[in-house]
Each structure stands twice: as structure tokens, then as C-alpha cells.
Amino acid sequence: MDKDAFLARVDRYHRDGWRLAIINTTSILPAEGMDGGAFDISWSFASDQLIEHVRERVLPGEEVPSISTSFGAAFLYENEMRELFGVNVTGMALDLKGQLYQTSTIVPFAPSAIRARLDALGRGDPAPKHEAGAKKA
Amino acid sequence: MPMSLFKRSPWILHYDGSSCNGCDIEVLACLTPLYDVERFGVVNTGNPKHADILLVTGSVNERNIEIIQNLYRQMPDPKVVVAVGACACSGGIFARAYNIQGGIDQVVPVDVYVPGCAARPESIIDGVVSGIAALEQKRKRSA
Amino acid sequence: MKRTVVPMGPQHPVLPEPIVLDLVLEDEKVVDAIPTIGYIHRGLEALVERVEYTEFGYVVERICGICSFMHGMGYAVAMEEIMAVEVPERARWLRLIWAEMSRIHSHLLWLGLGADAFGFENLFMHCWRTREEVLDIFEKTTGGRIIFSVNRIGGVRRDISDTELAAIVEKLQQLGAGFAATARIFETDPSIRHRLSGVGILSREDAHAVDAVGPMARASGIRMDTRLTGTHLYDRLDFEPVLETAGDCLARVVVRVREISQSIDLIRQAVDRMPKAEGAPIEVKVRGLPTGEVFERLEQPRGEVIYYIKANGTKYLERFRARTPTFANIPAMIKLVKGCDLADVPNIIMTIDPCISCTER
Ligand code: SF4
């Protein structure tokens, strides 16, 4: 991801008085050309009735800058991202050092962890079948 | 056993494991005017050293194990454990979640299982009554 | 000055649920608070790998036993959006009515717990007695007191007859009238005022800076409520969120007290305005496999909840995420606890109306 461009965008939301609504991470399973999988991270900002999303795809290990200096609530989402997904978030205002959830499995939502659980269930790649409904974003 | 035959007031310690809150609230509801278990002399205590019955709602995850064992160990003998709700009995709907180890009986011996998701106040009271009977038996045996 | 760390929790008299706060003290002043959660973390979001999307609603409902209706509704609405399902109007009205009833019962529940935390047990009993009347209506209309399972993708499972709806409105209005005396105690009793007024003040700016939601934000004067977006038929009702400006513990209590009568009124409006169409369809059959993603927002009793769902055309969803209101309010709680007296910590924690099982999922 382009860190500077990202931070500039976040900063604009901050200056315009938006609030942070949610930071969500989705693990992308390992595939051809992406051995370790990836993370789709979206930062959602709300203002009055509007909600907008900034989305980035990052690889495991890739540095993701914290936005907790602009948005006070971000540290909780970011600690969660690191603890449950293994995303490499840097510069958090309050670093809980992996003590937030203390799950029995480490990084249970990481692509490799999900892959391992699916394999144990005997399910291969979740291949798309026939489609229903319109795609919404 | 009819309630009028209670010889003693059973004191209850309630611990909430990894529950959804549902059973938890129903346990609290038992204390409030509509069900009011205090009229039977049942007292809710926060101190394990005062308790005869450990009432657990919710399943166990790794972080809970030690706490439940600690509470159980600190209770004086004889003591009884009542597992309230599907989660406490077996892990319930969460049994297959990665962070859940299963029901309370994975950690401490359980005397009474109260079914339901959520367990109804009537069944919780019934479970406590069965717990009291179990307590009396243990008392006789150790006497 | 000597610093002491006091761990609070996981089993603590004012906390109905386990959470740990390491409070760093200088004398009686709290200078820092570090949260640890995880006692109720079940990892239910990962259950999407094992539970098919048609049944996952049952898991979502059990995120939390207080908002179980709203969670079930949020999941259903989000899936309907992904699958482009047109839900019958009557089902949408019924959902709105149940949702507002959830708010009433949740606020009563919280007011009781709050009263207990600030040492007013009598009031606790009053609130919970009143709450049982709402649960009776739930039980009559859905069959459950806590977990209702009345939502399904495509509609709801049960209809409420028009006469029954009228009776519910009447019953709730009686309940509201009866609750007025208790409400007055919350708003005017000197001892409550003494304990809560001026304690734990969250200014409007701070509330915005820590991204607070729900009654927490509204008590600090921020006009924020997802119902204002007009989705889920709220555009058909006259609605203006309850606001307070003091931002202290008392203001948060007062907002919730007033929202009870507001919800009763919203239900009355809904019953007035919904078409008298008893027996009209309340669900549509949903077929096929979902593809797409959606962010869905709802106003739960504790504030805005956001669901994110990503479906990839199989029976199993790829990702389900719920960002619950308590999760969003924890930064506000930490902010408030810093700088307060140790003895005020329980009240401050209680007035954010924490729901830990929601937060940890
Ligand atoms: S048994 Fe059901 S209601 Fe009770 S804690 Fe578990 S999920 Fe919640």
C-alpha cells in the first residue's frame, strides 16, 4: 500500500470532522501467486448519515500505519487486527502488546489459520457456484 | 423436595463464563420480583468462601479455566455445581468455535445440568432446588 | 508519588460480565487504565466456516442475549441486501416494532443494573419488574424471552394480529405511565444526583474525538442516531433523537430514561401507520447462493452496530464481522476513567452500558 497517500486520505476525513465507524479486516486465502494469502482492510468513516470506505490490500508482514493519532478509537481495532489476524500495524497510540484477547490459538483469523481449519474440515477452495443477487458495495 | 423442607439457606455464587449474556440475565431475573428466589432463603453472594452452590452460565475458554477452578477450590465442602444453559452444559451453539473448550464439566465436576438456550427462570430455580438436594446428600455422606 | 496498579475484574460486584481493567493509581486518582478482554471471546465470527449462511443467523443472535433480536435482524437485513431480496412490508413493520421493544427492555435492564451499581437496590427491582412485562409481550409474540429466532432471511416467522398490536400499544402505554414515577426518581432523586451529576464528564469534542456512539454520544449533545438515516422504515415515523448536553453520568441515565418513552411512542406510531393487512405475507422464500459484500448499520440500544458480510457464492460466508456499540465506546470509557477518583470508576463503567459479550464475540 502507498502509506503516504493513505495517511493523507485519512487525514482529510479527520479534518472534515468525520468519525471512525469501523476498521474491518478480511483474510484472503492463499492462492496462485499469493502463497501467504493477503488481507483486505477497510477503514470506514461516517459523517451524519453518510459512510465511506477506504480499502487497501496488504500482504502478511507488510507495514500498515496506525491512524490512532487522528482517530482516538482506532487503537482498539488495530490491536485486534494484529492479535487476531497478524497484521503488522505500527505506531499505535496504545499498544496492548497482544494482551487484548489472549486467544488459545494465535492469530486465529490469519489466512493460514483459516486455510488449516478448512483443510481439517475437508473443504477445498470455496469455489464460487451459481450466483444469486446483485453485488453491493 | 418441597421448598418448605429446606433446612438451610443455600448461598449461591454466580460466574459468567463465555456466555452470550442470555442465561446470565435469566439468572439475575430469578432474583427480581416476579421470580424472587430470595423468598426461599437463596442468597446471591460474591464471595466463594460463603457459597454452597456454584452456578455457572456460559461455556469455558482457556482464560476462564483457571478462574472457575479457583472459585471452585475456594468454596467450602460440601459444594455443588449447577451448569445453566446449553453453553454451560456442552458448549452449546459455540461448541465448535475455535476459542471454546466445551462445557463446564471439562473443568470442574458438575452435579446439575439445566438445559435451555436460554434457560428459563423456572428451570434455573428447578436446577437450584435439585442442587440443594444434591448438597443435602453430600452433607449426609460426609457426616 | 507512589503508583499502584489495581486490577479490576474479571469477577467484580458491579460487573455482570468479565472484563479486566488495570487501573494505575496515584493516591485515589486514576491516571491510566489498560483494558484486557477475552474471557467471553468465543470466536463466533469464525463459525462462518462451519455453519451455512441459512443457519448462521442463529449464531449471530447469540452474540448477545440482550440485543438478540437486533442482531438477528441485522444479519437478516444484511443478507437480504446482498441477495437483493424484497421483503414484504408487514415483516419490516413487525421488525421495527420488535426492535423498539428490545430497546425498552434493554434500557430497563440497564437502568436496573445501573441503580444497583450506585447503591439503589430498590430501584433495580422496580426496573426489572417493569421489564418482565415487556418480556411477556415478547414471549407472547415470538415464543421466547431472550432468544427469539423470529427473523429469517426474507422476512419474519410470525405475524402479530392487528388486535394484538393494538393491545400491545395499550399495554406499553400503561407500562410507560406506570414507569413515570420510577423515571422521576432517576431524574430528580437527590442522592442519585449527588452520585452521578458532574461525574465522568465527556465533552462534545471528546465524544467526537473518541468516536463514541449511541446514548453515550447523545448525552454529550451529539445528534447521532442511525435511525436518522431513515432505513428500516424509520423514515415513515416522526423521530428526533433524545439529546442531553451535560455529558456526565446523570445525562447518560436521563437519555436512556427518555428513550424508553420515545420507543413506546415509536411503536404507537408504527402501529398507527402500518397498513392493516393482517394475513398479508410476512416472508418470501430465498433461494440460491449469495455473492457480494455489504456494510449494514442499525441503532441498537447501546448505539450503532455495524455488520460486514462478504459472501463468495458458496453455502458458507467468507467473512462475518460485527462491530458492536460497546466496542466503539470502550475508548470513551478509558478516556473517562483516566483522571477520575477510584470510587467513581464503577459508575462510569456502568453508564457506558457495557455489553462485553457483544464486544468480544
Ligand atoms: S445457552 Fe444460549 S442463551 Fe445461554 S449463554 Fe449460551 S447461547 Fe446464550
mmCIF file of N, CA and C and ligand atoms in Angstrom, chain B residues 18-24 57-59 84-88 91-94 116-119, chain C residues 42 62 65 146-147, ligand 1:
data_model
loop_
_atom_site.group_PDB
_atom_site.id
_atom_site.type_symbol
_atom_site.label_atom_id
_atom_site.label_comp_id
_atom_site.label_asym_id
_atom_site.label_seq_id
_atom_site.Cartn_x
_atom_site.Cartn_y
_atom_site.Cartn_z
ATOM 1 N N SER B 18 -18.014 -17.945 29.109
ATOM 2 C CA SER B 18 -18.147 -17.326 27.790
ATOM 3 C C SER B 18 -19.581 -17.464 27.311
ATOM 4 N N SER B 19 -20.466 -16.717 27.902
ATOM 5 C CA SER B 19 -21.872 -16.852 27.543
ATOM 6 C C SER B 19 -22.263 -15.726 26.603
ATOM 7 N N CYS B 20 -23.500 -15.774 26.147
ATOM 8 C CA CYS B 20 -23.973 -14.680 25.311
ATOM 9 C C CYS B 20 -24.685 -13.686 26.177
ATOM 10 N N ASN B 21 -24.697 -13.903 27.506
ATOM 11 C CA ASN B 21 -25.391 -12.976 28.382
ATOM 12 C C ASN B 21 -26.810 -13.409 28.662
ATOM 13 N N GLY B 22 -27.371 -14.194 27.757
ATOM 14 C CA GLY B 22 -28.780 -14.554 27.851
ATOM 15 C C GLY B 22 -29.091 -15.287 29.142
ATOM 16 N N CYS B 23 -28.374 -16.382 29.388
ATOM 17 C CA CYS B 23 -28.622 -17.181 30.587
ATOM 18 C C CYS B 23 -28.286 -16.391 31.829
ATOM 19 N N ASP B 24 -27.252 -15.600 31.683
ATOM 20 C CA ASP B 24 -26.802 -14.722 32.734
ATOM 21 C C ASP B 24 -27.891 -13.806 33.255
ATOM 22 N N THR B 57 -22.887 -19.988 34.096
ATOM 23 C CA THR B 57 -23.530 -19.846 32.787
ATOM 24 C C THR B 57 -22.415 -19.697 31.756
ATOM 25 N N GLY B 58 -22.679 -20.129 30.557
ATOM 26 C CA GLY B 58 -21.686 -19.969 29.501
ATOM 27 C C GLY B 58 -20.669 -21.090 29.497
ATOM 28 N N SER B 59 -19.983 -21.200 28.375
ATOM 29 C CA SER B 59 -19.006 -22.276 28.221
ATOM 30 C C SER B 59 -17.647 -21.822 28.739
ATOM 31 N N VAL B 84 -25.820 -23.909 33.984
ATOM 32 C CA VAL B 84 -27.068 -23.343 33.486
ATOM 33 C C VAL B 84 -26.965 -23.010 31.997
ATOM 34 N N GLY B 85 -27.825 -23.634 31.214
ATOM 35 C CA GLY B 85 -27.887 -23.313 29.791
ATOM 36 C C GLY B 85 -27.066 -24.260 28.936
ATOM 37 N N ALA B 86 -27.419 -24.290 27.669
ATOM 38 C CA ALA B 86 -26.758 -25.194 26.740
ATOM 39 C C ALA B 86 -25.253 -24.966 26.697
ATOM 40 N N CYS B 87 -24.844 -23.706 26.764
ATOM 41 C CA CYS B 87 -23.412 -23.393 26.707
ATOM 42 C C CYS B 87 -22.675 -24.043 27.873
ATOM 43 N N ALA B 88 -23.210 -23.889 29.065
ATOM 44 C CA ALA B 88 -22.534 -24.421 30.241
ATOM 45 C C ALA B 88 -22.574 -25.941 30.246
ATOM 46 N N GLY B 91 -21.185 -26.502 25.775
ATOM 47 C CA GLY B 91 -20.587 -25.570 24.811
ATOM 48 C C GLY B 91 -21.657 -25.004 23.905
ATOM 49 N N GLY B 92 -22.789 -25.692 23.836
ATOM 50 C CA GLY B 92 -23.944 -25.190 23.091
ATOM 51 C C GLY B 92 -23.617 -24.858 21.654
ATOM 52 N N ILE B 93 -24.160 -23.766 21.206
ATOM 53 C CA ILE B 93 -24.003 -23.376 19.807
ATOM 54 C C ILE B 93 -22.549 -23.022 19.500
ATOM 55 N N PHE B 94 -21.798 -22.688 20.537
ATOM 56 C CA PHE B 94 -20.412 -22.282 20.314
ATOM 57 C C PHE B 94 -19.438 -23.446 20.440
ATOM 58 N N GLY B 116 -31.553 -25.594 28.049
ATOM 59 C CA GLY B 116 -32.241 -24.423 27.521
ATOM 60 C C GLY B 116 -31.286 -23.426 26.930
ATOM 61 N N CYS B 117 -31.748 -22.756 25.909
ATOM 62 C CA CYS B 117 -30.952 -21.694 25.307
ATOM 63 C C CYS B 117 -31.936 -20.614 24.929
ATOM 64 N N ALA B 118 -32.199 -19.646 25.775
ATOM 65 C CA ALA B 118 -31.688 -19.523 27.117
ATOM 66 C C ALA B 118 -32.493 -20.377 28.103
ATOM 67 N N ALA B 119 -31.857 -20.771 29.195
ATOM 68 C CA ALA B 119 -32.565 -21.490 30.240
ATOM 69 C C ALA B 119 -33.615 -20.563 30.842
ATOM 70 N N ARG C 42 -15.384 -16.005 22.012
ATOM 71 C CA ARG C 42 -15.701 -17.361 21.588
ATOM 72 C C ARG C 42 -15.170 -17.617 20.192
ATOM 73 N N ARG C 62 -26.899 -15.022 18.975
ATOM 74 C CA ARG C 62 -26.292 -15.345 20.263
ATOM 75 C C ARG C 62 -24.977 -14.608 20.493
ATOM 76 N N GLY C 65 -27.282 -11.800 24.467
ATOM 77 C CA GLY C 65 -28.645 -12.155 24.856
ATOM 78 C C GLY C 65 -29.529 -10.952 25.126
ATOM 79 N N ILE C 146 -35.618 -14.482 25.597
ATOM 80 C CA ILE C 146 -34.261 -13.980 25.422
ATOM 81 C C ILE C 146 -33.824 -14.147 23.972
ATOM 82 N N ILE C 147 -33.936 -15.363 23.513
ATOM 83 C CA ILE C 147 -33.547 -15.682 22.146
ATOM 84 C C ILE C 147 -34.837 -15.945 21.378
HETATM 85 S S1 SF4 D 1 -27.155 -21.276 26.327
HETATM 86 FE FE1 SF4 D 1 -27.909 -19.849 24.741
HETATM 87 S S2 SF4 D 1 -28.757 -18.130 25.888
HETATM 88 FE FE2 SF4 D 1 -27.471 -19.272 27.298
HETATM 89 S S3 SF4 D 1 -25.483 -18.292 27.224
HETATM 90 FE FE3 SF4 D 1 -25.445 -19.951 25.721
HETATM 91 S S4 SF4 D 1 -26.062 -19.041 23.782
HETATM 92 FE FE4 SF4 D 1 -26.638 -17.618 25.417
#
